């Protein structure tokens, strides 16, 4: 049973426009959420995170929004750049002192020049 | 500072052989994680350690898999005997307690092919 779902396997946007990547979760005990970016033949790299007590976190061109009632989070990239083309993973941390992360299957973002 | 180091980067072996994957976490990090990535199951946690002690091994698929962390700078994931369905990319990650962000730093991965 997938507790973290990224329903869009791929997304294509034009350079300079906004990219919106979505993630849904089912476990209400998750208390922290992270987004990772992955290039081919490399390990995932941390991008941005948000605690369950917040609804928005911003870092430069990247903003993560959390809607706890809908169990939904999204990553906005503005403006999108060709170098942003990668697979993006949503991850959720189990509550309390458990450091386990549960990952979605990823969304391939392609930013066209 | 060097990131998480994994070796080998690629491993091709025959079914039934023993495979050992190695990981050196970032110095000072007290958590170490082993993940497996496949097309079918995505990125899944196999086991994680805190201060060299295994905390959660519920993701280890079966007894053929074992992981050790003899000291703070080294961990191994062993598969014996290996099977074709073990073919995947195996990632090691480390993190530091107390940062408040729960961010994990990943190594480049080991691509394992079992024929």
PDB file of N, CA and C in Angstrom, chain B residues 51-115:
ATOM      1  N   UNK B  51      23.869   5.621  15.574  1.00  0.00           N
ATOM      2  CA  UNK B  51      25.079   5.352  16.364  1.00  0.00           C
ATOM      3  C   UNK B  51      25.514   3.890  16.242  1.00  0.00           C
ATOM      4  N   UNK B  52      25.497   3.394  15.008  1.00  0.00           N
ATOM      5  CA  UNK B  52      25.973   2.054  14.642  1.00  0.00           C
ATOM      6  C   UNK B  52      25.017   0.936  15.056  1.00  0.00           C
ATOM      7  N   UNK B  53      23.889   1.259  15.645  1.00  0.00           N
ATOM      8  CA  UNK B  53      22.944   0.247  16.105  1.00  0.00           C
ATOM      9  C   UNK B  53      21.752   0.194  15.144  1.00  0.00           C
ATOM     10  N   UNK B  54      21.387  -1.006  14.661  1.00  0.00           N
ATOM     11  CA  UNK B  54      20.217  -1.077  13.772  1.00  0.00           C
ATOM     12  C   UNK B  54      18.940  -0.712  14.532  1.00  0.00           C
ATOM     13  N   UNK B  55      18.165   0.203  13.955  1.00  0.00           N
ATOM     14  CA  UNK B  55      16.951   0.684  14.612  1.00  0.00           C
ATOM     15  C   UNK B  55      15.695   0.084  13.971  1.00  0.00           C
ATOM     16  N   UNK B  56      15.669   0.065  12.647  1.00  0.00           N
ATOM     17  CA  UNK B  56      14.488  -0.420  11.943  1.00  0.00           C
ATOM     18  C   UNK B  56      14.951  -1.221  10.734  1.00  0.00           C
ATOM     19  N   UNK B  57      14.749  -2.521  10.760  1.00  0.00           N
ATOM     20  CA  UNK B  57      15.129  -3.378   9.626  1.00  0.00           C
ATOM     21  C   UNK B  57      13.894  -3.999   8.981  1.00  0.00           C
ATOM     22  N   UNK B  58      12.757  -3.389   9.187  1.00  0.00           N
ATOM     23  CA  UNK B  58      11.503  -3.964   8.688  1.00  0.00           C
ATOM     24  C   UNK B  58      11.443  -3.995   7.162  1.00  0.00           C
ATOM     25  N   UNK B  59      12.281  -3.214   6.499  1.00  0.00           N
ATOM     26  CA  UNK B  59      12.292  -3.192   5.040  1.00  0.00           C
ATOM     27  C   UNK B  59      13.203  -4.223   4.402  1.00  0.00           C
ATOM     28  N   UNK B  60      13.989  -4.908   5.210  1.00  0.00           N
ATOM     29  CA  UNK B  60      14.891  -5.932   4.652  1.00  0.00           C
ATOM     30  C   UNK B  60      14.029  -7.046   4.084  1.00  0.00           C
ATOM     31  N   UNK B  61      14.172  -7.365   2.814  1.00  0.00           N
ATOM     32  CA  UNK B  61      13.236  -8.269   2.142  1.00  0.00           C
ATOM     33  C   UNK B  61      13.225  -9.699   2.696  1.00  0.00           C
ATOM     34  N   UNK B  62      14.342 -10.245   3.048  1.00  0.00           N
ATOM     35  CA  UNK B  62      14.379 -11.613   3.547  1.00  0.00           C
ATOM     36  C   UNK B  62      15.752 -11.898   4.143  1.00  0.00           C
ATOM     37  N   UNK B  63      15.890 -13.108   4.641  1.00  0.00           N
ATOM     38  CA  UNK B  63      17.122 -13.454   5.356  1.00  0.00           C
ATOM     39  C   UNK B  63      18.373 -13.428   4.480  1.00  0.00           C
ATOM     40  N   UNK B  64      18.205 -13.389   3.201  1.00  0.00           N
ATOM     41  CA  UNK B  64      19.384 -13.331   2.323  1.00  0.00           C
ATOM     42  C   UNK B  64      20.098 -11.985   2.451  1.00  0.00           C
ATOM     43  N   UNK B  65      19.389 -10.989   2.990  1.00  0.00           N
ATOM     44  CA  UNK B  65      19.943  -9.653   3.140  1.00  0.00           C
ATOM     45  C   UNK B  65      20.398  -9.451   4.594  1.00  0.00           C
ATOM     46  N   UNK B  66      21.590  -8.860   4.726  1.00  0.00           N
ATOM     47  CA  UNK B  66      22.056  -8.499   6.056  1.00  0.00           C
ATOM     48  C   UNK B  66      22.856  -7.210   5.965  1.00  0.00           C
ATOM     49  N   UNK B  67      22.832  -6.422   7.022  1.00  0.00           N
ATOM     50  CA  UNK B  67      23.565  -5.165   7.050  1.00  0.00           C
ATOM     51  C   UNK B  67      24.280  -5.033   8.380  1.00  0.00           C
ATOM     52  N   UNK B  68      25.470  -4.437   8.305  1.00  0.00           N
ATOM     53  CA  UNK B  68      26.252  -4.221   9.513  1.00  0.00           C
ATOM     54  C   UNK B  68      26.836  -2.818   9.501  1.00  0.00           C
ATOM     55  N   UNK B  69      27.112  -2.343  10.699  1.00  0.00           N
ATOM     56  CA  UNK B  69      27.805  -1.060  10.828  1.00  0.00           C
ATOM     57  C   UNK B  69      28.820  -1.219  11.962  1.00  0.00           C
ATOM     58  N   UNK B  70      29.989  -1.712  11.665  1.00  0.00           N
ATOM     59  CA  UNK B  70      30.976  -2.001  12.712  1.00  0.00           C
ATOM     60  C   UNK B  70      31.541  -0.759  13.392  1.00  0.00           C
ATOM     61  N   UNK B  71      31.500   0.380  12.701  1.00  0.00           N
ATOM     62  CA  UNK B  71      31.952   1.636  13.311  1.00  0.00           C
ATOM     63  C   UNK B  71      31.248   2.808  12.633  1.00  0.00           C
ATOM     64  N   UNK B  72      31.492   4.000  13.117  1.00  0.00           N
ATOM     65  CA  UNK B  72      30.747   5.176  12.659  1.00  0.00           C
ATOM     66  C   UNK B  72      31.071   5.575  11.222  1.00  0.00           C
ATOM     67  N   UNK B  73      32.103   5.008  10.636  1.00  0.00           N
ATOM     68  CA  UNK B  73      32.500   5.442   9.298  1.00  0.00           C
ATOM     69  C   UNK B  73      32.376   4.366   8.233  1.00  0.00           C
ATOM     70  N   UNK B  74      31.671   3.268   8.561  1.00  0.00           N
ATOM     71  CA  UNK B  74      31.610   2.188   7.581  1.00  0.00           C
ATOM     72  C   UNK B  74      30.391   1.312   7.803  1.00  0.00           C
ATOM     73  N   UNK B  75      29.738   0.976   6.682  1.00  0.00           N
ATOM     74  CA  UNK B  75      28.610   0.048   6.755  1.00  0.00           C
ATOM     75  C   UNK B  75      28.630  -0.848   5.511  1.00  0.00           C
ATOM     76  N   UNK B  76      28.117  -2.039   5.666  1.00  0.00           N
ATOM     77  CA  UNK B  76      28.000  -2.964   4.544  1.00  0.00           C
ATOM     78  C   UNK B  76      26.586  -3.492   4.439  1.00  0.00           C
ATOM     79  N   UNK B  77      26.174  -3.779   3.216  1.00  0.00           N
ATOM     80  CA  UNK B  77      24.928  -4.475   2.931  1.00  0.00           C
ATOM     81  C   UNK B  77      25.312  -5.707   2.126  1.00  0.00           C
ATOM     82  N   UNK B  78      24.952  -6.864   2.650  1.00  0.00           N
ATOM     83  CA  UNK B  78      25.366  -8.121   2.026  1.00  0.00           C
ATOM     84  C   UNK B  78      24.147  -8.886   1.543  1.00  0.00           C
ATOM     85  N   UNK B  79      24.262  -9.478   0.387  1.00  0.00           N
ATOM     86  CA  UNK B  79      23.209 -10.333  -0.155  1.00  0.00           C
ATOM     87  C   UNK B  79      23.843 -11.697  -0.443  1.00  0.00           C
ATOM     88  N   UNK B  80      23.308 -12.727   0.202  1.00  0.00           N
ATOM     89  CA  UNK B  80      23.856 -14.072   0.051  1.00  0.00           C
ATOM     90  C   UNK B  80      22.765 -15.112   0.261  1.00  0.00           C
ATOM     91  N   UNK B  81      22.420 -15.894  -0.757  1.00  0.00           N
ATOM     92  CA  UNK B  81      22.886 -15.806  -2.133  1.00  0.00           C
ATOM     93  C   UNK B  81      22.088 -14.774  -2.928  1.00  0.00           C
ATOM     94  N   UNK B  82      22.686 -14.212  -3.941  1.00  0.00           N
ATOM     95  CA  UNK B  82      21.978 -13.216  -4.746  1.00  0.00           C
ATOM     96  C   UNK B  82      21.064 -13.887  -5.765  1.00  0.00           C
ATOM     97  N   UNK B  83      19.996 -13.158  -6.127  1.00  0.00           N
ATOM     98  CA  UNK B  83      19.031 -13.640  -7.114  1.00  0.00           C
ATOM     99  C   UNK B  83      18.777 -12.527  -8.133  1.00  0.00           C
ATOM    100  N   UNK B  84      18.321 -12.895  -9.343  1.00  0.00           N
ATOM    101  CA  UNK B  84      18.069 -11.862 -10.372  1.00  0.00           C
ATOM    102  C   UNK B  84      17.125 -10.762  -9.898  1.00  0.00           C
ATOM    103  N   UNK B  85      16.153 -11.089  -9.057  1.00  0.00           N
ATOM    104  CA  UNK B  85      15.205 -10.078  -8.589  1.00  0.00           C
ATOM    105  C   UNK B  85      15.839  -9.067  -7.626  1.00  0.00           C
ATOM    106  N   UNK B  86      17.074  -9.305  -7.229  1.00  0.00           N
ATOM    107  CA  UNK B  86      17.790  -8.334  -6.395  1.00  0.00           C
ATOM    108  C   UNK B  86      18.393  -7.216  -7.229  1.00  0.00           C
ATOM    109  N   UNK B  87      18.348  -7.352  -8.538  1.00  0.00           N
ATOM    110  CA  UNK B  87      18.898  -6.318  -9.432  1.00  0.00           C
ATOM    111  C   UNK B  87      18.174  -5.002  -9.172  1.00  0.00           C
ATOM    112  N   UNK B  88      18.942  -3.966  -8.858  1.00  0.00           N
ATOM    113  CA  UNK B  88      18.382  -2.675  -8.478  1.00  0.00           C
ATOM    114  C   UNK B  88      19.537  -1.700  -8.274  1.00  0.00           C
ATOM    115  N   UNK B  89      19.183  -0.454  -7.956  1.00  0.00           N
ATOM    116  CA  UNK B  89      20.195   0.500  -7.502  1.00  0.00           C
ATOM    117  C   UNK B  89      20.055   0.617  -5.989  1.00  0.00           C
ATOM    118  N   UNK B  90      21.147   0.442  -5.293  1.00  0.00           N
ATOM    119  CA  UNK B  90      21.163   0.505  -3.833  1.00  0.00           C
ATOM    120  C   UNK B  90      21.844   1.804  -3.407  1.00  0.00           C
ATOM    121  N   UNK B  91      21.123   2.574  -2.586  1.00  0.00           N
ATOM    122  CA  UNK B  91      21.645   3.846  -2.101  1.00  0.00           C
ATOM    123  C   UNK B  91      21.904   3.762  -0.601  1.00  0.00           C
ATOM    124  N   UNK B  92      22.956   4.435  -0.213  1.00  0.00           N
ATOM    125  CA  UNK B  92      23.242   4.663   1.189  1.00  0.00           C
ATOM    126  C   UNK B  92      23.050   6.158   1.446  1.00  0.00           C
ATOM    127  N   UNK B  93      22.529   6.510   2.600  1.00  0.00           N
ATOM    128  CA  UNK B  93      22.344   7.907   2.964  1.00  0.00           C
ATOM    129  C   UNK B  93      22.717   8.089   4.424  1.00  0.00           C
ATOM    130  N   UNK B  94      23.095   9.298   4.790  1.00  0.00           N
ATOM    131  CA  UNK B  94      23.376   9.570   6.192  1.00  0.00           C
ATOM    132  C   UNK B  94      22.756  10.895   6.587  1.00  0.00           C
ATOM    133  N   UNK B  95      22.563  11.053   7.892  1.00  0.00           N
ATOM    134  CA  UNK B  95      22.008  12.307   8.392  1.00  0.00           C
ATOM    135  C   UNK B  95      22.514  12.557   9.801  1.00  0.00           C
ATOM    136  N   UNK B  96      22.295  13.783  10.251  1.00  0.00           N
ATOM    137  CA  UNK B  96      22.783  14.209  11.557  1.00  0.00           C
ATOM    138  C   UNK B  96      21.598  14.527  12.450  1.00  0.00           C
ATOM    139  N   UNK B  97      21.577  13.935  13.619  1.00  0.00           N
ATOM    140  CA  UNK B  97      20.508  14.172  14.577  1.00  0.00           C
ATOM    141  C   UNK B  97      20.601  15.584  15.100  1.00  0.00           C
ATOM    142  N   UNK B  98      19.446  16.170  15.335  1.00  0.00           N
ATOM    143  CA  UNK B  98      19.436  17.459  15.994  1.00  0.00           C
ATOM    144  C   UNK B  98      19.393  18.651  15.067  1.00  0.00           C
ATOM    145  N   UNK B  99      19.392  18.416  13.744  1.00  0.00           N
ATOM    146  CA  UNK B  99      19.339  19.553  12.826  1.00  0.00           C
ATOM    147  C   UNK B  99      17.923  20.082  12.692  1.00  0.00           C
ATOM    148  N   UNK B 100      16.961  19.239  13.006  1.00  0.00           N
ATOM    149  CA  UNK B 100      15.564  19.663  12.929  1.00  0.00           C
ATOM    150  C   UNK B 100      14.967  19.598  11.545  1.00  0.00           C
ATOM    151  N   UNK B 101      15.775  19.196  10.563  1.00  0.00           N
ATOM    152  CA  UNK B 101      15.246  19.153   9.202  1.00  0.00           C
ATOM    153  C   UNK B 101      15.068  17.727   8.685  1.00  0.00           C
ATOM    154  N   UNK B 102      15.670  16.746   9.304  1.00  0.00           N
ATOM    155  CA  UNK B 102      15.561  15.332   8.922  1.00  0.00           C
ATOM    156  C   UNK B 102      16.059  15.079   7.506  1.00  0.00           C
ATOM    157  N   UNK B 103      16.893  15.987   7.028  1.00  0.00           N
ATOM    158  CA  UNK B 103      17.441  15.852   5.692  1.00  0.00           C
ATOM    159  C   UNK B 103      18.454  14.720   5.652  1.00  0.00           C
ATOM    160  N   UNK B 104      18.351  13.872   4.642  1.00  0.00           N
ATOM    161  CA  UNK B 104      19.292  12.780   4.454  1.00  0.00           C
ATOM    162  C   UNK B 104      20.145  13.077   3.216  1.00  0.00           C
ATOM    163  N   UNK B 105      21.445  12.766   3.324  1.00  0.00           N
ATOM    164  CA  UNK B 105      22.372  12.972   2.223  1.00  0.00           C
ATOM    165  C   UNK B 105      22.670  11.626   1.588  1.00  0.00           C
ATOM    166  N   UNK B 106      22.416  11.541   0.296  1.00  0.00           N
ATOM    167  CA  UNK B 106      22.554  10.276  -0.407  1.00  0.00           C
ATOM    168  C   UNK B 106      23.894  10.141  -1.108  1.00  0.00           C
ATOM    169  N   UNK B 107      24.376   8.898  -1.172  1.00  0.00           N
ATOM    170  CA  UNK B 107      25.518   8.576  -2.003  1.00  0.00           C
ATOM    171  C   UNK B 107      25.082   8.409  -3.448  1.00  0.00           C
ATOM    172  N   UNK B 108      26.044   8.138  -4.337  1.00  0.00           N
ATOM    173  CA  UNK B 108      25.726   8.019  -5.770  1.00  0.00           C
ATOM    174  C   UNK B 108      25.046   6.702  -6.140  1.00  0.00           C
ATOM    175  N   UNK B 109      25.042   5.755  -5.218  1.00  0.00           N
ATOM    176  CA  UNK B 109      24.371   4.488  -5.493  1.00  0.00           C
ATOM    177  C   UNK B 109      25.286   3.424  -6.072  1.00  0.00           C
ATOM    178  N   UNK B 110      24.878   2.171  -5.890  1.00  0.00           N
ATOM    179  CA  UNK B 110      25.524   1.022  -6.520  1.00  0.00           C
ATOM    180  C   UNK B 110      24.483   0.334  -7.387  1.00  0.00           C
ATOM    181  N   UNK B 111      24.785   0.242  -8.673  1.00  0.00           N
ATOM    182  CA  UNK B 111      23.866  -0.467  -9.580  1.00  0.00           C
ATOM    183  C   UNK B 111      24.242  -1.940  -9.592  1.00  0.00           C
ATOM    184  N   UNK B 112      23.360  -2.770  -9.074  1.00  0.00           N
ATOM    185  CA  UNK B 112      23.605  -4.212  -8.988  1.00  0.00           C
ATOM    186  C   UNK B 112      22.818  -4.944 -10.061  1.00  0.00           C
ATOM    187  N   UNK B 113      23.510  -5.770 -10.813  1.00  0.00           N
ATOM    188  CA  UNK B 113      22.873  -6.630 -11.805  1.00  0.00           C
ATOM    189  C   UNK B 113      23.219  -8.067 -11.477  1.00  0.00           C
ATOM    190  N   UNK B 114      22.187  -8.873 -11.266  1.00  0.00           N
ATOM    191  CA  UNK B 114      22.382 -10.298 -10.979  1.00  0.00           C
ATOM    192  C   UNK B 114      21.850 -11.094 -12.164  1.00  0.00           C
ATOM    193  N   UNK B 115      22.731 -11.837 -12.809  1.00  0.00           N
ATOM    194  CA  UNK B 115      22.340 -12.594 -14.009  1.00  0.00           C
ATOM    195  C   UNK B 115      22.106 -14.076 -13.709  1.00  0.00           C
TER     196      UNK B 115
END
